[in-house]
CSV table of C-alpha atoms in Angstrom, one decimal:
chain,number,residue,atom,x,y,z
A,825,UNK,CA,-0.4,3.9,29.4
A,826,UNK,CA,0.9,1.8,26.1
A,827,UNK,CA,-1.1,-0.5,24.8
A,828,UNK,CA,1.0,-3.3,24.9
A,829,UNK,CA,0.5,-2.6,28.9
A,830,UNK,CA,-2.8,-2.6,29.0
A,831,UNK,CA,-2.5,-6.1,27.0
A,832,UNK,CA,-0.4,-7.7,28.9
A,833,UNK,CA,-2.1,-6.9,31.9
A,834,UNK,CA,-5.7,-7.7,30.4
A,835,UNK,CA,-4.5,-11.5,29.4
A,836,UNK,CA,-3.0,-11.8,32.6
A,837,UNK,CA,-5.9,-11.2,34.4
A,838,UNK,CA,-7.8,-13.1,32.0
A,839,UNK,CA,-6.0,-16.0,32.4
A,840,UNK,CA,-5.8,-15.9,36.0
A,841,UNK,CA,-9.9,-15.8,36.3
A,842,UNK,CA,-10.2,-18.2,34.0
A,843,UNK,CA,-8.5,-20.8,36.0
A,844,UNK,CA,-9.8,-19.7,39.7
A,845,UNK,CA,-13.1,-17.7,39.6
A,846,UNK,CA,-16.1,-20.1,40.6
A,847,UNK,CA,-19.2,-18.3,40.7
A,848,UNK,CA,-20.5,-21.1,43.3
A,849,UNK,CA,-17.1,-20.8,46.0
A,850,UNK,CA,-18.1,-19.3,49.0
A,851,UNK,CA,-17.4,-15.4,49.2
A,852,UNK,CA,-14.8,-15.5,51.7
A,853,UNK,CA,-12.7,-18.0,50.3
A,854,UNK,CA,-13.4,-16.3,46.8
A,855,UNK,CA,-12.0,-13.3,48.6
A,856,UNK,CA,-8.9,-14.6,50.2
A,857,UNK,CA,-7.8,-16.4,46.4
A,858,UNK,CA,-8.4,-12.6,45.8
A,859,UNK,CA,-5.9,-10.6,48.2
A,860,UNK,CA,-3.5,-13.6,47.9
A,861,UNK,CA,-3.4,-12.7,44.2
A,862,UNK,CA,-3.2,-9.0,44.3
A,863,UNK,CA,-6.1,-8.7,41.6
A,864,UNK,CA,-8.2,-8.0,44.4
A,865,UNK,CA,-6.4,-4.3,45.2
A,866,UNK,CA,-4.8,-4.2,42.0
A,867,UNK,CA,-3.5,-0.4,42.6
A,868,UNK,CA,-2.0,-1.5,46.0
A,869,UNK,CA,1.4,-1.8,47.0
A,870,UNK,CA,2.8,-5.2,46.3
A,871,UNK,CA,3.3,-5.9,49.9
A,872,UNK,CA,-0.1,-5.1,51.3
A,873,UNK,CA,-1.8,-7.4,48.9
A,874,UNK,CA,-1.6,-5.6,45.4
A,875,UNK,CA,0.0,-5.3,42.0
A,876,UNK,CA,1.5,-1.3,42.4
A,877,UNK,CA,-0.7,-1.3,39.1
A,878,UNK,CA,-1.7,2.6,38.0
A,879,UNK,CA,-5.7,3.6,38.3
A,880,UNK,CA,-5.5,3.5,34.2
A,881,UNK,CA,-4.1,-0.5,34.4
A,882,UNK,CA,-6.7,-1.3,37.4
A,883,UNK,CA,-9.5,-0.2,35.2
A,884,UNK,CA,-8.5,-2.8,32.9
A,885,UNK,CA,-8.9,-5.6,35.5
A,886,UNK,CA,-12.0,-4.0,36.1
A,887,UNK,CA,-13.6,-4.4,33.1
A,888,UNK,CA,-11.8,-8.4,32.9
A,889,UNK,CA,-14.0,-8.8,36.2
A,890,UNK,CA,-17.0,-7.8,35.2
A,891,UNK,CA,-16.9,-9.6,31.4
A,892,UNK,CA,-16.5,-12.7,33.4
A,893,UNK,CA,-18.7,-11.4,36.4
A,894,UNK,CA,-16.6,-12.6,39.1
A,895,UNK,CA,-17.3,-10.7,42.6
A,896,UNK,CA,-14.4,-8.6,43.5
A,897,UNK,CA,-13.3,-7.5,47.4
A,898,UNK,CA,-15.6,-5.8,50.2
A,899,UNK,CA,-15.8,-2.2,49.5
A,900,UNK,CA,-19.0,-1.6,51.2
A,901,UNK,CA,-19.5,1.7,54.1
A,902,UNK,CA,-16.4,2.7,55.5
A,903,UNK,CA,-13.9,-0.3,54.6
A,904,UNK,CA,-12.1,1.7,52.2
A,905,UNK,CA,-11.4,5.1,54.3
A,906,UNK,CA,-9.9,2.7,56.8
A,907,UNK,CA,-8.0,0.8,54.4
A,908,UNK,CA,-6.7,4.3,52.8
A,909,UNK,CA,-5.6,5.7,55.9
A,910,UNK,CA,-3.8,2.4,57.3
A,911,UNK,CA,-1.7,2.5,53.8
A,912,UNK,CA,-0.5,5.8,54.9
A,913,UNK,CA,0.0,6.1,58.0
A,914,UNK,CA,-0.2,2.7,59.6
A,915,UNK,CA,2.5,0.6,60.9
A,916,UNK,CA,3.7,-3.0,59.3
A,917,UNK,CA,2.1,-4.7,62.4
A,918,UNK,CA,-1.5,-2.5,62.0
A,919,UNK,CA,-1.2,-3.1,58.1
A,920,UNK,CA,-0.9,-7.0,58.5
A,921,UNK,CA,-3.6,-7.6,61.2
A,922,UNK,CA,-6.5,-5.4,59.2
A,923,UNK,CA,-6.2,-5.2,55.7
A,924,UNK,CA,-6.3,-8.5,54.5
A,925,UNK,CA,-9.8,-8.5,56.7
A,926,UNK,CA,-10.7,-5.4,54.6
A,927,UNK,CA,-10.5,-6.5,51.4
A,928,UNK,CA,-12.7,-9.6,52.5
A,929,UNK,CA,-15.0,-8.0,54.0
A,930,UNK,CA,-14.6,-10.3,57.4
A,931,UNK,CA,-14.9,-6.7,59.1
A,932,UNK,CA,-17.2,-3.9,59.2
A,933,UNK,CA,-15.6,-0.8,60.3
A,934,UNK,CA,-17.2,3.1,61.7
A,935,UNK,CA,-15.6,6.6,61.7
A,936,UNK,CA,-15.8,8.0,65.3
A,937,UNK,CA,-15.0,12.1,64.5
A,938,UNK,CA,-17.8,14.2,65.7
A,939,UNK,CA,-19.2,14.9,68.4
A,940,UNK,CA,-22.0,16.5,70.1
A,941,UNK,CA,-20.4,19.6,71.0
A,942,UNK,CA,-17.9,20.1,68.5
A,943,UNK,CA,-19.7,20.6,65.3
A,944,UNK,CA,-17.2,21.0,62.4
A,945,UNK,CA,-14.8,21.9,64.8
A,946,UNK,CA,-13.0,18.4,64.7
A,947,UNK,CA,-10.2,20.0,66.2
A,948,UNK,CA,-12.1,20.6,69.7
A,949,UNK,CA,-13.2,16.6,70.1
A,950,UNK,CA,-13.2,16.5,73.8
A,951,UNK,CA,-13.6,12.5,73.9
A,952,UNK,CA,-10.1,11.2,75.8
A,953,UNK,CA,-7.7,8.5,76.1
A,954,UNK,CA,-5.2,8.6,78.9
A,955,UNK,CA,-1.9,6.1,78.9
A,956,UNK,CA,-1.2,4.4,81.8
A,957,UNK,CA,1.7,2.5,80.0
A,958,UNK,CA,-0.1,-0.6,78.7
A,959,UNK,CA,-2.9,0.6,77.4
A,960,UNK,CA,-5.0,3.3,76.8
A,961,UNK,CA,-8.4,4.0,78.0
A,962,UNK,CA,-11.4,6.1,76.6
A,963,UNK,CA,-14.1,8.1,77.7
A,964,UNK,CA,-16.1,10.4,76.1
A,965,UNK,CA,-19.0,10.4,72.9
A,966,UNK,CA,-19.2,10.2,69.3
A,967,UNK,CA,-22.1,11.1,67.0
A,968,UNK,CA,-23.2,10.6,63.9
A,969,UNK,CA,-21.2,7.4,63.6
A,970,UNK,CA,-22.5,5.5,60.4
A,971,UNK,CA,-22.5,1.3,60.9
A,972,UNK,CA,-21.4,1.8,64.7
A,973,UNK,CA,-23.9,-0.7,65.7
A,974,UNK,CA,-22.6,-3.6,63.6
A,975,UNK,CA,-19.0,-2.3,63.4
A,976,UNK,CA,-15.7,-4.6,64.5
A,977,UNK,CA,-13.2,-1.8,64.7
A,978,UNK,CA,-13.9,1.7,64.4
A,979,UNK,CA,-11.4,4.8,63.5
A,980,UNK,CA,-11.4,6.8,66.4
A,981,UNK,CA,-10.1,10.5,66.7
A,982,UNK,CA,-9.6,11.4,70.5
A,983,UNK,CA,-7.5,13.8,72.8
A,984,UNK,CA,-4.1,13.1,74.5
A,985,UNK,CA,-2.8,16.3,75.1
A,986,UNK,CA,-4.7,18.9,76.9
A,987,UNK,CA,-1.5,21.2,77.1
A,988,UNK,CA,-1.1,21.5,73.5
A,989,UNK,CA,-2.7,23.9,71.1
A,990,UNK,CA,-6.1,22.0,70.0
A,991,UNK,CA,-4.9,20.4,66.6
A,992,UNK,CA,-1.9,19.0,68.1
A,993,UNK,CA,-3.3,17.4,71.0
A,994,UNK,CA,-5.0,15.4,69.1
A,995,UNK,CA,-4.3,11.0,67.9
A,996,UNK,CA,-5.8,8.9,65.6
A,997,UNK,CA,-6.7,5.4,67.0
A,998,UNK,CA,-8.2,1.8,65.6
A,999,UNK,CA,-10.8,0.8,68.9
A,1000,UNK,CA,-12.5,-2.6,69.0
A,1001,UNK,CA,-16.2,-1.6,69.5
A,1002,UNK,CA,-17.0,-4.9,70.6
A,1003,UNK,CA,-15.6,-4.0,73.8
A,1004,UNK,CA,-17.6,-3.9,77.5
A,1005,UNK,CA,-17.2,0.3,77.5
A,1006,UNK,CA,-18.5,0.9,74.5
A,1007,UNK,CA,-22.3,1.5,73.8
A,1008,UNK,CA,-24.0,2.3,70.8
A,1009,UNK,CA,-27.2,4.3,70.4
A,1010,UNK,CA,-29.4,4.6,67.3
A,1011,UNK,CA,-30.4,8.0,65.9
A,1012,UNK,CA,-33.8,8.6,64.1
A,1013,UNK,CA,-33.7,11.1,61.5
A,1014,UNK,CA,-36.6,13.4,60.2
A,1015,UNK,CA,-36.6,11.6,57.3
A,1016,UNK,CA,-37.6,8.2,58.7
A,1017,UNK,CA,-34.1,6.3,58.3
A,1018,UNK,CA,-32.0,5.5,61.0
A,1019,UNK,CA,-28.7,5.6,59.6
A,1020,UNK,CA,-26.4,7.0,62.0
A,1021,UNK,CA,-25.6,6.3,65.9
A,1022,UNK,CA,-24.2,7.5,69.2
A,1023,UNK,CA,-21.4,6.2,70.9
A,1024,UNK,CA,-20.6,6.4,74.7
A,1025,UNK,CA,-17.0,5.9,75.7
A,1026,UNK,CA,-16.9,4.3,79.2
A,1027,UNK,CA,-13.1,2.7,80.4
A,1028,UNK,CA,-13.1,1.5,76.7
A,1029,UNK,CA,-9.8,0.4,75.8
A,1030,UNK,CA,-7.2,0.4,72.8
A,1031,UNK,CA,-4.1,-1.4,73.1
A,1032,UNK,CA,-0.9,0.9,72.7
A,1033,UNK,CA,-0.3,-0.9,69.1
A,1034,UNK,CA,-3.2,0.5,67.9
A,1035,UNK,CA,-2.0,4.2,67.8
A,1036,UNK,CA,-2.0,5.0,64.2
A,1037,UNK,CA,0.9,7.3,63.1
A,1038,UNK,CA,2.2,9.2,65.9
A,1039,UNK,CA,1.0,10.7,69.5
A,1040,UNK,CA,-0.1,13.6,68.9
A,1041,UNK,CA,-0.2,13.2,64.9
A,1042,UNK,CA,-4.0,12.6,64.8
A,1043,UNK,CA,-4.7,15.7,62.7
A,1044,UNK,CA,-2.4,14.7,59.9
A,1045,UNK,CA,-4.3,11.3,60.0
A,1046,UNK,CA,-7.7,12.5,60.2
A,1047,UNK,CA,-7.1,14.7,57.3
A,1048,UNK,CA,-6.0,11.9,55.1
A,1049,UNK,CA,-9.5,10.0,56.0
A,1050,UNK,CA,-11.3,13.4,55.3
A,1051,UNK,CA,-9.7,13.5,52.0
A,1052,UNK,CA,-11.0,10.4,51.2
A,1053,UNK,CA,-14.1,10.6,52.3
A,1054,UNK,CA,-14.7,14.0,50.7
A,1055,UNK,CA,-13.8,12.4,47.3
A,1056,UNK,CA,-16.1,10.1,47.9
A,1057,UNK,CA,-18.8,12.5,48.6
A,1058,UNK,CA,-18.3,14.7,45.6
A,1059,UNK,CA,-21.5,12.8,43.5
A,1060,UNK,CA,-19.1,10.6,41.0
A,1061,UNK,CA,-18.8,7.9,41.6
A,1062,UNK,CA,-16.6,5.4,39.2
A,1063,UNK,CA,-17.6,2.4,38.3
A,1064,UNK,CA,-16.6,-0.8,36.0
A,1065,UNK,CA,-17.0,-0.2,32.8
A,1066,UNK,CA,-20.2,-0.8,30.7
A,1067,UNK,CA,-19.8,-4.3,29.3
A,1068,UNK,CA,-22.1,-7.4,29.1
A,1069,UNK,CA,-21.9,-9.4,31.9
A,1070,UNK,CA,-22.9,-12.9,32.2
A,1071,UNK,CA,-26.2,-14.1,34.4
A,1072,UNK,CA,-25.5,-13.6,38.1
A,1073,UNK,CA,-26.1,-17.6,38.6
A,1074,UNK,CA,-24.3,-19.4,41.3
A,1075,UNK,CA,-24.3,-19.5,45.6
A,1076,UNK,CA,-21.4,-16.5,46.1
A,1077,UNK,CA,-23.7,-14.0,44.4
A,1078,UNK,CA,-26.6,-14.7,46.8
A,1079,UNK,CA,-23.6,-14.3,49.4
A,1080,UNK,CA,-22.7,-11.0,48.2
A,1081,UNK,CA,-26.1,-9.7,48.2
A,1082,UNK,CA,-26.7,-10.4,51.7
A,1083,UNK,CA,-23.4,-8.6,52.8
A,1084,UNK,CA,-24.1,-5.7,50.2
A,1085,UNK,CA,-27.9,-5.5,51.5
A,1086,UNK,CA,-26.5,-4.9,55.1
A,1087,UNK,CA,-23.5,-2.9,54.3
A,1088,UNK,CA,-25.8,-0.2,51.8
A,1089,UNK,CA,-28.8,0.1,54.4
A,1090,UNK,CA,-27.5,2.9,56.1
A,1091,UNK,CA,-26.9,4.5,52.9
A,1092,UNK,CA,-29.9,4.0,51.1
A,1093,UNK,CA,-31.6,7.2,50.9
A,1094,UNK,CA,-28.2,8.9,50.2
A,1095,UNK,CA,-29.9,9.5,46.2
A,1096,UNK,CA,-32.1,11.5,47.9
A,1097,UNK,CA,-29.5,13.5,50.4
A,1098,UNK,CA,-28.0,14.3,46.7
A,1099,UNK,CA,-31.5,15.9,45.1
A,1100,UNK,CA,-32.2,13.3,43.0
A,1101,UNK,CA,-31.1,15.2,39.5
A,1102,UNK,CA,-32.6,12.3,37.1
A,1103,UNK,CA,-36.2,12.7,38.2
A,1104,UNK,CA,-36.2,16.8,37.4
A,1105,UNK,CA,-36.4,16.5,33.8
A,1106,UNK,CA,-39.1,13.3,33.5
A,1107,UNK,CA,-41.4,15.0,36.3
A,1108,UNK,CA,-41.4,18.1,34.5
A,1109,UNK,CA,-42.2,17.0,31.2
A,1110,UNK,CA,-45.1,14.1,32.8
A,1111,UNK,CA,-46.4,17.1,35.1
A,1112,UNK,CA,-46.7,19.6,31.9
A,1113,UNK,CA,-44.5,21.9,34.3
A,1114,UNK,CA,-42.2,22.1,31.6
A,1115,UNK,CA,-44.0,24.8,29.8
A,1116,UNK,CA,-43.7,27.0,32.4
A,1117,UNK,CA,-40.6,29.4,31.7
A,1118,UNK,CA,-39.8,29.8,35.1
A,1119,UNK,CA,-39.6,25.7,35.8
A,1120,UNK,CA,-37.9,25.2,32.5
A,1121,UNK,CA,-35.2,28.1,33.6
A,1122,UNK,CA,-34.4,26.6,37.0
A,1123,UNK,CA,-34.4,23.3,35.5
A,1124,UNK,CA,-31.6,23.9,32.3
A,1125,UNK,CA,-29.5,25.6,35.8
A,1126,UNK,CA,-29.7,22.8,37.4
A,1127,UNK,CA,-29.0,20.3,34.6
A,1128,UNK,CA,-26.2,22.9,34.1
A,1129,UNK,CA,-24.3,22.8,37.4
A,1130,UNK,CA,-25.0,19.2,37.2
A,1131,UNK,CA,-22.6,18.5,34.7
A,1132,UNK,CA,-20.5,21.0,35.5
A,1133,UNK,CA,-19.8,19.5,38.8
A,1134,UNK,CA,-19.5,15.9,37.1
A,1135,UNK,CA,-17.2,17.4,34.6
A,1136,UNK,CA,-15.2,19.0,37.6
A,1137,UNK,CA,-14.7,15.5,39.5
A,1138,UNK,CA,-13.7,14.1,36.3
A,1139,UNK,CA,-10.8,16.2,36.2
A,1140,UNK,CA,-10.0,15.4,39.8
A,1141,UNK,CA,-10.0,11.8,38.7
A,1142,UNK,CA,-7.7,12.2,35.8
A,1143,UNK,CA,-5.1,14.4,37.7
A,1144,UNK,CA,-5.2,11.0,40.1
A,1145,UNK,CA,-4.5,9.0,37.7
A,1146,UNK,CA,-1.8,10.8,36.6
A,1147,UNK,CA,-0.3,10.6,39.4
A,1148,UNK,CA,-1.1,13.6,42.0
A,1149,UNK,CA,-1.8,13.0,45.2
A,1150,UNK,CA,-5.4,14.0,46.7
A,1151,UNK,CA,-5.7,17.5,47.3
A,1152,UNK,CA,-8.4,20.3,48.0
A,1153,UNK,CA,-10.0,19.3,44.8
A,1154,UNK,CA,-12.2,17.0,47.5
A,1155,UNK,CA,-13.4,20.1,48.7
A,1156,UNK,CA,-14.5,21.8,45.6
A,1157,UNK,CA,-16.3,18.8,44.5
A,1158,UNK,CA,-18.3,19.0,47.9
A,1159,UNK,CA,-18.9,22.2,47.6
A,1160,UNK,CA,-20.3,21.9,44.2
A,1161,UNK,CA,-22.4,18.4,45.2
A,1162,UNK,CA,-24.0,20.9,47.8
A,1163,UNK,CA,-25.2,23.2,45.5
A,1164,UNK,CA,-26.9,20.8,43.6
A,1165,UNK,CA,-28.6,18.7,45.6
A,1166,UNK,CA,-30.4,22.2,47.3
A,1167,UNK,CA,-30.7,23.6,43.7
A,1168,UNK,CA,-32.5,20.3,42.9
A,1169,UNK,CA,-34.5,20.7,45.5
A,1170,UNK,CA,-35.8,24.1,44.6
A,1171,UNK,CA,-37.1,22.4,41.1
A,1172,UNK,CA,-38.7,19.4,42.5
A,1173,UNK,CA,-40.1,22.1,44.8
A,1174,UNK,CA,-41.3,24.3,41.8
A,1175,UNK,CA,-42.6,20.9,39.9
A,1176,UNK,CA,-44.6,19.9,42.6
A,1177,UNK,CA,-46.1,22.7,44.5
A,1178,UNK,CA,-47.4,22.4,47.9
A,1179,UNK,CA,-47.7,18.3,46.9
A,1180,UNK,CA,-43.9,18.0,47.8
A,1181,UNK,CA,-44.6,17.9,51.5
A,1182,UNK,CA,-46.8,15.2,51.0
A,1183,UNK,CA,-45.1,11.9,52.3
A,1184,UNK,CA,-46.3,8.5,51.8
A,1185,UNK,CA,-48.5,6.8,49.2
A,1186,UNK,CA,-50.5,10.2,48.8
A,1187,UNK,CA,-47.3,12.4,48.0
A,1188,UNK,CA,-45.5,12.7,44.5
A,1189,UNK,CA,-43.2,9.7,43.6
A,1190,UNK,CA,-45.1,7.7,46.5
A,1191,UNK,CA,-43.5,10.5,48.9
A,1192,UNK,CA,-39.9,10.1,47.5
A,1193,UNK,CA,-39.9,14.0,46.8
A,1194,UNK,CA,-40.9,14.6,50.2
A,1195,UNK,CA,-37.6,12.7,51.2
A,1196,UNK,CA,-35.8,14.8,49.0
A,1197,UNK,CA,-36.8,17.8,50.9
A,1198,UNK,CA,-35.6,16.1,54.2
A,1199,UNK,CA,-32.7,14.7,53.0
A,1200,UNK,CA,-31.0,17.5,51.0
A,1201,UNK,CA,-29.8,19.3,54.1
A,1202,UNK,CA,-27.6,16.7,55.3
A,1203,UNK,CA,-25.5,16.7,52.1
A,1204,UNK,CA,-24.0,20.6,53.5
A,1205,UNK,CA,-23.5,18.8,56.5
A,1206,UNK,CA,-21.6,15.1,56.3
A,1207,UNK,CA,-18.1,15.3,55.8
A,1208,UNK,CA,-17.2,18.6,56.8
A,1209,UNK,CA,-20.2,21.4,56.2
A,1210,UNK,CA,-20.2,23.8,53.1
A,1211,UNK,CA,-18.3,26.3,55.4
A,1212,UNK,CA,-15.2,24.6,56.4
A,1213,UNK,CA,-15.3,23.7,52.5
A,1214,UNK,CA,-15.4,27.2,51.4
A,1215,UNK,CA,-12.2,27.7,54.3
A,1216,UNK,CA,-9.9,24.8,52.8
A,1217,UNK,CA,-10.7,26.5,49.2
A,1218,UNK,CA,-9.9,30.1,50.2
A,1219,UNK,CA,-6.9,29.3,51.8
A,1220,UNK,CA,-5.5,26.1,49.7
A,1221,UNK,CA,-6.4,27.5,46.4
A,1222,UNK,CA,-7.1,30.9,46.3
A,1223,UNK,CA,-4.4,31.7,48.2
A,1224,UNK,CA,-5.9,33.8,50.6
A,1225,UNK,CA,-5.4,34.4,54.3
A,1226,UNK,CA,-6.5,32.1,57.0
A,1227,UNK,CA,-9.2,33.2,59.3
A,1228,UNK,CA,-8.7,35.5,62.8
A,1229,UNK,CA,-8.7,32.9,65.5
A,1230,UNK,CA,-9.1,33.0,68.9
A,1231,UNK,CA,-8.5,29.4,69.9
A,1232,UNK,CA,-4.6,29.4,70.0
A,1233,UNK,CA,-2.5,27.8,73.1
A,1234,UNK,CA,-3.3,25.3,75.5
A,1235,UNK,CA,-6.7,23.0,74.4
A,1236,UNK,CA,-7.2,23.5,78.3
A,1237,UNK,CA,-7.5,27.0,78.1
A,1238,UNK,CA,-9.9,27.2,75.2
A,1239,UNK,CA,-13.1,28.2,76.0
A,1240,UNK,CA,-16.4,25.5,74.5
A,1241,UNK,CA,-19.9,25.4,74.7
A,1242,UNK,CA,-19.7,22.0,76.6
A,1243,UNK,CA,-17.9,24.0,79.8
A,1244,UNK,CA,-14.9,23.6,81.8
A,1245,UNK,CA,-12.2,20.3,80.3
């Protein structure tokens, strides 16, 4: 990146928010001067509502936003795997009826991948849609959906070929989930948050232009949306950069609190799924655990493969700035996020004693250890668990050779544990 680049694109963006941003507009019709302009998605294509700027020239109108503090677009939950996967794979007609409500946040969307009896075998979903010509209709159930019970449209992986081997049979739809047909069941987790949901698929139905890529192409999709999500999941997360702000004063930041408030509760003991690194060192030292050899051992480890892991997502970050498409890198970075957070949880573990357990008031960190514990699991879990991981790494970047398998031919044919199709 020159630097007269960066320059003309910092006083352009300068300028622009210096004429329109009004920290008392509503935060709608912020957002819509926003996507009209492009500065909202600066690194999207200029005919979905960007600038085709590089991720080097959109962290300069990062840093112009946040000098002025002016609110940027809805990137809340999962806005931004649905946004990704509709810039590759979606159709002109799909990209001009969602996007724009994307970016404003005038939507909330889910993912509906996994199911009950599938596991992290994506590939065997057994929910259906059928064609009758018109339309298609959908029956079957999704778990583990995040924001399913507030969601407009969700991103829904089904089956529409039972004669074709499993991966094939497979397509990749956009379902209104305000729909009579679809119901939506809260989940309550051990750890006392109730982020995720059930769906139920009862003569729910998806108009024929809301196929996303091609029949029988949901795979390809889904992977794309994996890949994404996997990035997202691999404990950096980049922000704007570290400049002074002004006071947060005026009617579209109470707005944007609200929405954020609503969109984060879901996610808001996700710090703790990921081990909560930053409290391992101040604990030990407050506790005078530090002195003991072993806790000080396991705790440099951990600070270790900390960094290590950031320093490894950093380098996935800069090959995508330069350029190279998403690749298994997602995977490694998940991989390496899982390790920590259980590592971490071995020190806090080894800091606290038999006092971890101890939730509430009574327990360490008013019981936020003991939702540690809890948590920490889910991390080798969401997004694809550390063994289909260690599979895409084997075989994507080692090299080596794919696993014996004994699901091949018709999806019909395939034996599961949920019986006959």
């Amino acid at each position: 990146m020159s630097a007269s680049a960066e320059a003309a694109v910092r006083d352009e963006v300068r300028a622009w928010l210096n004429d329109h941003w009004d920290p008392n507009a509503g935060l709608v019709e912020w957002r819509t001067q926003l996507v009209d302009s492009g500065w909202g998605a600066p690194d999207w294509p200029t005919d979905w509502h960007g600038r085709g700027l590089s991720a080097a020239l959109t962290r300069v109108v990062e840093r112009e936003f946040a000098r002025c503090g002016a609110v940027g677009v809805a990137t809340g939950g999962i806005r931004l795997l649905a946004a990704a996967t509709l810039l590759e794979h979606g159709s002109a007609a799909q990209k001009a009826q969602f996007l724009r409500r994307i970016l404003t946040g005038e939507d909330v969307w889910c993912q509906l991948f996994s199911e009950p009896g599938s596991g992290s075998d994506l590939a065997g979903a057994l929910t259906r849609a059928a064609f009758d010509g018109q339309r298609w209709t959908v029956n079957g159930q999704k778990v583990w959906t995040t924001s399913a019970h507030h969601a407009h449209w969700g991103l829904l992986l089904a089956r529409t070929d039972w004669d074709a081997p499993k991966h094939q049979g497979l397509s990749y739809f956009v379902i209104d989930m305000r729909q009579p047909g679809v119901e939506v069941r809260p989940l309550k987790q051990m750890n006392g948050h109730a982020s995720f949901n059930q769906v139920f698929f009862n003569d729910a139905e998806v108009k024929a232009e809301h196929l996303v890529g091609q029949l029988g192409q949901g795979w390809k999709v889904a992977m794309t949306t994996l890949a994404h999500e996997r990035r997202r999941a691999d404990g950096l997360r980049s922000g704007r950069a570290d400049v002074e702000a002004p006071p947060r004063q005026g009617t579209i930041y109470a707005e944007e609190a609200q929405e954020s408030a609503t969109a984060l509760a879901p996610y808001k003991w996700y710090p703790q799924r990921a081990g909560r690194v930053d409290l391992a060192l101040p604990r030990a030292v407050a506790s005078g655990r530090i002195r003991d050899p072993a806790v000080r051992q396991e705790l440099a480890r951990l600070l270790i493969v900390s960094s290590t892991a950031e320093w490894t997502a950093r380098r996935a970050r800069a090959a995508q700035r330069h350029g190279q498409t998403q690749g298994p890198e997602g995977s490694l970075g998940k991989l390496a996020a899982s390790h920590v957070a259980r590592l971490a949880a071995r020190v806090h573990t080894m800091i606290a004693g038999v006092d971890a357990l101890l939730a509430g008031e009574d327990g360490p960190e008013n019981g936020l250890i003991a939702e540690i514990l809890l948590s920490v699991p889910a991390v080798s879990i969401a997004g694809g668990t550390d063994e289909i991981q260690r599979n895409i790494i084997a075989e994507r970047v080692l090299g080596l050779p794919k696993e014996p398998r004994f699901d091949q031919g018709p999806f019909r044919d395939v034996a599961t544990n949920r019986g006959p199709h």
